[in-house]
Structures are given as structure tokens and as C-alpha cells.
């Protein structure tokens, strides 16, 4: 379950201050939460590439959201994920799994890109996507949906936006029912909490006693509906007698929305990051650290919280292969690590740092002014460095003592910061990014 634009503290079990999410919270009570889980980009397309391939999205020239051919070309990006990339669905399918993807795709197809590969090229036997993909799809009203319909290549349904997650959940449940006699791998990728929020008629009004913010009222309504659909899927697993044999992973593709227009209209944007600073499109923690729950009754500890292991989207393919007892082909080289122990109660430490890149010239979408971050970052243990590709604007934070990234230690810890900068430059060279390995220059106060 890969939720679109869900902030770290949007689920009740991660600290939502305004509402409960009983079905998500139940997954947490019956499973394990990770509080140091990251996606590999603060925006949709590269975050999805990372969980699909187990590799950094920069290796495949996907640095930001996929758009039109012209926009992709202007930003030096591919038009779609290369089907030659490693894929968890391919690996599991070869091991006898039935595979399906239901929900947002956004790894190629849509707008004027009508020749992108279908999800089947990436190992999925069945798929149902929206306007950011091709093949069978369900389209809500809007210009991007009209452009998608003109591309053809699949059976097309029409539905209002508030109906999409229920449709994806219906397909998920039906696929489980049809394949309950064999292993299956299903991706449920809803986009309810990606703005603009379009709840069912009358639902937003139910939240007027909770908040005066009209954007939050709509957000709470769609989050409540999403929680309902997640509950339906979990109940179906139990009804089919598959609870002891099914791993449910719940997480998000980046932090919550941060369009400047919310501020210009006098409101805070909807969605919560709890103690974290930053939001979507930012490499501060609120843009890349997201909620994570894993449930597997009888195997993954119930009611447990892992606060030590630092894990990321690239780690999911090798970790899930290990939990499933499936050996990836020798030619597959994951950037991620097998951190299955973090889900099994052992809290292992990762061996390699995590790296991020998001910013000009590839990225054109920026968060609200206060959340604009340097465009590269690395986390190694408790330390996180943010910096521009020329070594300027360096910010170093000790996340164990400063989770909100309020005190820049780049000057006081200059040796440590310089060491992280060198590692970041080596990583950038490895994945095909440009940096200027100059002396590090801390950001001004």
C-alpha cells in the first residue's frame, strides 16, 4: 500500500492531532511501525521507481515527476522507466507469484506520451491505473484524463475521483480471491490524499466542527475514505483465510502537499508531519520521511515500534524478497539493502548511507518558501547533510538530538560535514549526476 502524498503524522498511530484512522491504526497494533523510513525522493515518479526497482531513480534518469515529452526533455529526464530496470514484480512472478498493480502508476504514459510500456512490461499480469499511465485505467473528470483517453491503449472506465480508491480496493480484493491458492503480489497505490481533494458530496461538511480550514475539511474526508478502503482490504485478507500468509506493507511516496497557493489564500496546507520540518518537494525530513507499517501475524511482532533502523524505498525489493524466500537473479544489483530484521524485531543497522537528489535543473516544483531545501542530501547514522551540487549552502543536522532540523552544525562539525560531502560526490558520480567537488561552504544563518 503506497499512499500518494501522505505525511508522516497523517495516520492516527503516527500522531494525527485532529482525527483517527482506525483501520490504519489497527495495522500498526497488529504489526510493526518504523519511524525512520524514507522514500528516495520528495515527489511521486522517482519515489515509485525506487520501490519498483530497488535502485536510485537517478540511474534511470527519473529525477522528478514525469510530464509531457517537452517538459521531460527540458529537464533531462526519460519519458518512462526503462523496462530493462530490475523489478520486484518480475522477480516474484518468476517465483510463481500472481502479480497486479491497482492505482497510480506515474512511471510512464499520459499527457502526450502514448508509447510508454504498459505495466505488464514490468511484471504485472493485471493492472488498473489512472491518467498517469497506460493500459486499463479509470479516469476522473479533468484535462489530464481527456488527454489520457485520446491515447487509447486499454479499456477505459470513468468515475468521480472520490470513487477511485474503492474501485482499486475492489480490484485488489477480487485479485486476492481469484489467486488465493497461490502466492500473490499486489500493489494498491491510491491517490486520495493528493490534492486537489475531491470527497464525496456532503463528506467535507462532517469535519466543520474539527477545523475552519476548508482545505483540511476536504482532506479529512478523503483520508477517512482511504482508511475505510484499507480496512476493506485487510478484512478481505482475513475472510479469505490468508492472514498468516500475507505481508501488508503500508507507506507513502512523499510528504504532504505544500503548494504556495494555500499560504496565499491564508491557510496552512492540509496534512501533518508531526515533529518533522519540511513537506513535499523538500529534502528536509517532512518531505522524505514517511509513515511505515508492516503486518504479518505470527511473524512480524505486533504492537512493536522500531526507532533505530534507517530504511528506505530502495530497501523494499531486497527486503521483501528475503521475507518471501525468493532469491533475486544474480544480474540484479539493488542499491537497497535487505533489512528484513527491522520488520522481525531485530533492528539491524544499515551498512551504507542514504542519498537524495531533488532540485534544478530536473525539478521545477517547489514547496512553500520556508521549506525550500538544498538539492542534495545524505544521511549516515544520526547525521544528515544537505547541500547544493557545488558545495554551497551546506546544512548538517544531528537527527537524534535535532529531529526538526533547527540547528545547522556544518561549521562546528566541519570535518564530519566534509566527509559526508565527499561520499555524496562519489555517489553522484556513480548514478550519473554532476557535482563540483569544491570545499564545502556552510549556509549562512
CSV table of N, CA, C and O in Angstrom, one decimal, residues 1 24 26-34 92 97 183-184 234 237-238 241-250 292-304 318-326 338-346:
chain,number,residue,atom,x,y,z
A,1,UNK,N,0.9,-1.2,0.0
A,1,UNK,CA,0.0,0.0,0.0
A,1,UNK,C,0.9,1.2,0.0
A,1,UNK,O,1.6,1.5,1.0
A,24,UNK,N,-6.0,1.9,9.6
A,24,UNK,CA,-4.5,2.0,9.5
A,24,UNK,C,-3.9,1.8,10.9
A,24,UNK,O,-2.9,1.0,11.1
A,26,UNK,N,-5.1,-0.1,13.2
A,26,UNK,CA,-5.2,-1.5,13.5
A,26,UNK,C,-4.0,-2.2,12.9
A,26,UNK,O,-3.5,-3.1,13.6
A,27,UNK,N,-3.6,-1.9,11.7
A,27,UNK,CA,-2.5,-2.5,11.1
A,27,UNK,C,-1.2,-2.3,12.0
A,27,UNK,O,-0.4,-3.2,12.2
A,28,UNK,N,-1.1,-1.1,12.6
A,28,UNK,CA,0.0,-0.8,13.5
A,28,UNK,C,-0.1,-1.7,14.8
A,28,UNK,O,1.0,-2.2,15.2
A,29,UNK,N,-1.3,-1.8,15.3
A,29,UNK,CA,-1.4,-2.6,16.5
A,29,UNK,C,-1.1,-4.1,16.3
A,29,UNK,O,-0.5,-4.8,17.1
A,30,UNK,N,-1.4,-4.5,15.1
A,30,UNK,CA,-1.1,-5.9,14.7
A,30,UNK,C,0.2,-6.1,14.0
A,30,UNK,O,0.5,-7.3,13.6
A,31,UNK,N,1.0,-5.1,13.9
A,31,UNK,CA,2.2,-5.2,13.2
A,31,UNK,C,3.3,-4.3,13.8
A,31,UNK,O,3.2,-3.9,15.0
A,32,UNK,N,4.3,-3.9,13.0
A,32,UNK,CA,5.4,-3.1,13.5
A,32,UNK,C,5.5,-1.8,12.7
A,32,UNK,O,5.3,-1.8,11.5
A,33,UNK,N,5.7,-0.7,13.4
A,33,UNK,CA,5.9,0.6,12.9
A,33,UNK,C,7.4,0.9,12.8
A,33,UNK,O,8.2,0.6,13.7
A,34,UNK,N,7.8,1.5,11.7
A,34,UNK,CA,9.2,2.1,11.6
A,34,UNK,C,9.1,3.6,11.6
A,34,UNK,O,8.3,4.1,10.8
A,92,UNK,N,9.2,-11.8,-8.4
A,92,UNK,CA,8.2,-12.6,-7.7
A,92,UNK,C,7.4,-13.5,-8.7
A,92,UNK,O,7.1,-14.6,-8.5
A,97,UNK,N,4.5,-16.2,-8.3
A,97,UNK,CA,3.5,-15.3,-7.8
A,97,UNK,C,2.6,-14.7,-8.9
A,97,UNK,O,3.1,-14.5,-10.0
A,183,UNK,N,0.7,-17.9,-4.3
A,183,UNK,CA,1.3,-16.7,-3.8
A,183,UNK,C,0.9,-15.5,-4.7
A,183,UNK,O,0.8,-15.7,-5.9
A,184,UNK,N,0.6,-14.3,-4.1
A,184,UNK,CA,0.3,-13.2,-5.0
A,184,UNK,C,1.1,-11.9,-4.4
A,184,UNK,O,1.4,-11.9,-3.2
A,234,UNK,N,-7.8,-5.3,4.3
A,234,UNK,CA,-7.3,-6.1,5.4
A,234,UNK,C,-8.4,-7.1,5.9
A,234,UNK,O,-8.0,-8.3,6.2
A,237,UNK,N,-8.4,-10.1,3.5
A,237,UNK,CA,-7.3,-11.0,3.7
A,237,UNK,C,-7.7,-12.0,4.8
A,237,UNK,O,-7.5,-13.2,4.7
A,238,UNK,N,-8.3,-11.5,5.8
A,238,UNK,CA,-8.7,-12.4,6.9
A,238,UNK,C,-9.9,-13.3,6.5
A,238,UNK,O,-9.9,-14.5,6.8
A,241,UNK,N,-8.9,-16.3,4.7
A,241,UNK,CA,-8.1,-17.2,5.5
A,241,UNK,C,-6.6,-17.1,5.2
A,241,UNK,O,-5.8,-18.0,5.4
A,242,UNK,N,-6.2,-15.9,4.7
A,242,UNK,CA,-4.8,-15.7,4.3
A,242,UNK,C,-4.0,-14.9,5.3
A,242,UNK,O,-2.8,-14.5,4.9
A,243,UNK,N,-4.5,-14.6,6.4
A,243,UNK,CA,-3.9,-13.6,7.3
A,243,UNK,C,-2.5,-14.0,7.7
A,243,UNK,O,-1.5,-13.2,7.8
A,244,UNK,N,-2.3,-15.3,8.0
A,244,UNK,CA,-1.0,-15.8,8.5
A,244,UNK,C,0.0,-15.9,7.4
A,244,UNK,O,1.2,-16.1,7.6
A,245,UNK,N,-0.4,-15.8,6.1
A,245,UNK,CA,0.4,-16.0,5.0
A,245,UNK,C,0.7,-14.7,4.2
A,245,UNK,O,1.3,-14.7,3.1
A,246,UNK,N,0.2,-13.5,4.7
A,246,UNK,CA,0.2,-12.3,3.9
A,246,UNK,C,0.9,-11.2,4.6
A,246,UNK,O,0.5,-10.8,5.8
A,247,UNK,N,1.8,-10.6,4.0
A,247,UNK,CA,2.5,-9.4,4.5
A,247,UNK,C,1.8,-8.2,3.9
A,247,UNK,O,1.6,-8.1,2.7
A,248,UNK,N,1.4,-7.3,4.8
A,248,UNK,CA,0.8,-6.0,4.3
A,248,UNK,C,1.9,-4.9,4.7
A,248,UNK,O,2.3,-4.8,5.8
A,249,UNK,N,2.3,-4.2,3.7
A,249,UNK,CA,3.2,-3.1,3.8
A,249,UNK,C,2.4,-1.8,3.6
A,249,UNK,O,1.7,-1.7,2.5
A,250,UNK,N,2.5,-0.8,4.5
A,250,UNK,CA,1.8,0.4,4.3
A,250,UNK,C,2.8,1.6,4.4
A,250,UNK,O,3.5,1.7,5.4
A,292,UNK,N,5.4,4.2,8.1
A,292,UNK,CA,5.6,2.8,7.6
A,292,UNK,C,5.1,1.8,8.6
A,292,UNK,O,5.4,1.9,9.8
A,293,UNK,N,4.3,0.9,8.1
A,293,UNK,CA,3.8,-0.2,8.9
A,293,UNK,C,3.9,-1.5,8.1
A,293,UNK,O,3.7,-1.5,6.9
A,294,UNK,N,4.3,-2.6,8.8
A,294,UNK,CA,4.4,-3.9,8.2
A,294,UNK,C,3.6,-4.8,9.1
A,294,UNK,O,3.9,-4.9,10.4
A,295,UNK,N,2.7,-5.6,8.6
A,295,UNK,CA,1.9,-6.6,9.3
A,295,UNK,C,2.0,-7.9,8.7
A,295,UNK,O,1.8,-8.1,7.5
A,296,UNK,N,2.3,-8.9,9.5
A,296,UNK,CA,2.3,-10.3,9.1
A,296,UNK,C,2.1,-11.1,10.4
A,296,UNK,O,3.1,-11.5,11.1
A,297,UNK,N,0.9,-11.4,10.8
A,297,UNK,CA,0.6,-12.0,12.0
A,297,UNK,C,1.3,-13.3,12.2
A,297,UNK,O,1.4,-14.2,11.3
A,298,UNK,N,1.9,-13.5,13.4
A,298,UNK,CA,2.7,-14.7,13.7
A,298,UNK,C,4.1,-14.6,13.3
A,298,UNK,O,4.9,-15.5,13.8
A,299,UNK,N,4.5,-13.6,12.5
A,299,UNK,CA,5.9,-13.5,12.1
A,299,UNK,C,6.5,-12.1,12.4
A,299,UNK,O,7.5,-12.0,13.1
A,300,UNK,N,5.8,-11.1,12.0
A,300,UNK,CA,6.2,-9.7,12.4
A,300,UNK,C,5.6,-9.4,13.7
A,300,UNK,O,4.4,-9.5,13.9
A,301,UNK,N,6.4,-8.9,14.7
A,301,UNK,CA,5.9,-8.6,16.0
A,301,UNK,C,4.7,-7.6,16.0
A,301,UNK,O,4.8,-6.6,15.3
A,302,UNK,N,3.7,-7.9,16.8
A,302,UNK,CA,2.6,-7.0,16.9
A,302,UNK,C,2.8,-5.9,17.9
A,302,UNK,O,3.4,-6.1,19.0
A,303,UNK,N,2.3,-4.7,17.6
A,303,UNK,CA,2.4,-3.6,18.5
A,303,UNK,C,3.8,-3.1,18.8
A,303,UNK,O,4.1,-2.4,19.8
A,304,UNK,N,4.7,-3.4,17.9
A,304,UNK,CA,6.1,-3.0,18.1
A,304,UNK,C,6.5,-1.8,17.3
A,304,UNK,O,5.9,-1.5,16.2
A,318,UNK,N,14.8,-5.9,-2.0
A,318,UNK,CA,15.6,-6.9,-1.4
A,318,UNK,C,15.0,-7.4,-0.1
A,318,UNK,O,15.1,-8.6,0.3
A,319,UNK,N,14.3,-6.6,0.7
A,319,UNK,CA,13.8,-7.0,2.0
A,319,UNK,C,12.6,-7.9,1.8
A,319,UNK,O,12.5,-9.0,2.4
A,320,UNK,N,11.7,-7.6,0.8
A,320,UNK,CA,10.5,-8.4,0.6
A,320,UNK,C,11.0,-9.7,-0.1
A,320,UNK,O,10.3,-10.8,0.2
A,321,UNK,N,12.0,-9.7,-0.9
A,321,UNK,CA,12.5,-11.0,-1.5
A,321,UNK,C,12.9,-11.9,-0.4
A,321,UNK,O,12.7,-13.1,-0.4
A,322,UNK,N,13.7,-11.3,0.6
A,322,UNK,CA,14.1,-12.2,1.7
A,322,UNK,C,13.0,-12.7,2.5
A,322,UNK,O,13.0,-13.9,2.9
A,323,UNK,N,12.0,-11.9,2.8
A,323,UNK,CA,10.9,-12.4,3.6
A,323,UNK,C,10.1,-13.4,2.9
A,323,UNK,O,9.5,-14.3,3.5
A,324,UNK,N,10.0,-13.3,1.5
A,324,UNK,CA,9.3,-14.3,0.7
A,324,UNK,C,10.1,-15.6,0.4
A,324,UNK,O,9.6,-16.5,-0.2
A,325,UNK,N,11.4,-15.5,0.8
A,325,UNK,CA,12.3,-16.7,0.5
A,325,UNK,C,12.6,-16.8,-1.0
A,325,UNK,O,12.8,-17.9,-1.5
A,326,UNK,N,12.6,-15.7,-1.7
A,326,UNK,CA,12.9,-15.7,-3.1
A,326,UNK,C,14.3,-15.0,-3.4
A,326,UNK,O,14.6,-14.0,-2.9
A,338,UNK,N,18.9,-5.6,2.3
A,338,UNK,CA,17.9,-6.5,2.9
A,338,UNK,C,17.9,-6.1,4.4
A,338,UNK,O,18.8,-6.4,5.2
A,339,UNK,N,16.8,-5.5,4.8
A,339,UNK,CA,16.6,-5.1,6.2
A,339,UNK,C,15.4,-5.8,6.8
A,339,UNK,O,14.7,-5.2,7.7
A,340,UNK,N,15.2,-7.0,6.4
A,340,UNK,CA,14.1,-7.8,7.0
A,340,UNK,C,14.1,-7.8,8.5
A,340,UNK,O,13.0,-7.9,9.1
A,341,UNK,N,15.3,-7.8,9.1
A,341,UNK,CA,15.4,-7.9,10.5
A,341,UNK,C,14.7,-6.8,11.2
A,341,UNK,O,14.2,-6.9,12.3
A,342,UNK,N,14.6,-5.6,10.5
A,342,UNK,CA,13.9,-4.5,11.1
A,342,UNK,C,12.4,-4.8,11.3
A,342,UNK,O,11.7,-4.2,12.2
A,343,UNK,N,11.8,-5.6,10.4
A,343,UNK,CA,10.4,-5.9,10.5
A,343,UNK,C,10.2,-7.1,11.4
A,343,UNK,O,9.1,-7.4,11.8
A,344,UNK,N,11.3,-7.9,11.7
A,344,UNK,CA,11.1,-9.1,12.5
A,344,UNK,C,11.6,-8.8,14.0
A,344,UNK,O,11.6,-9.8,14.7
A,345,UNK,N,11.8,-7.6,14.3
A,345,UNK,CA,12.1,-7.2,15.7
A,345,UNK,C,13.5,-7.2,16.1
A,345,UNK,O,13.9,-7.1,17.3
A,346,UNK,N,14.5,-7.2,15.1
A,346,UNK,CA,15.9,-7.3,15.4
A,346,UNK,C,16.6,-5.9,15.3
A,346,UNK,O,17.8,-5.8,15.7
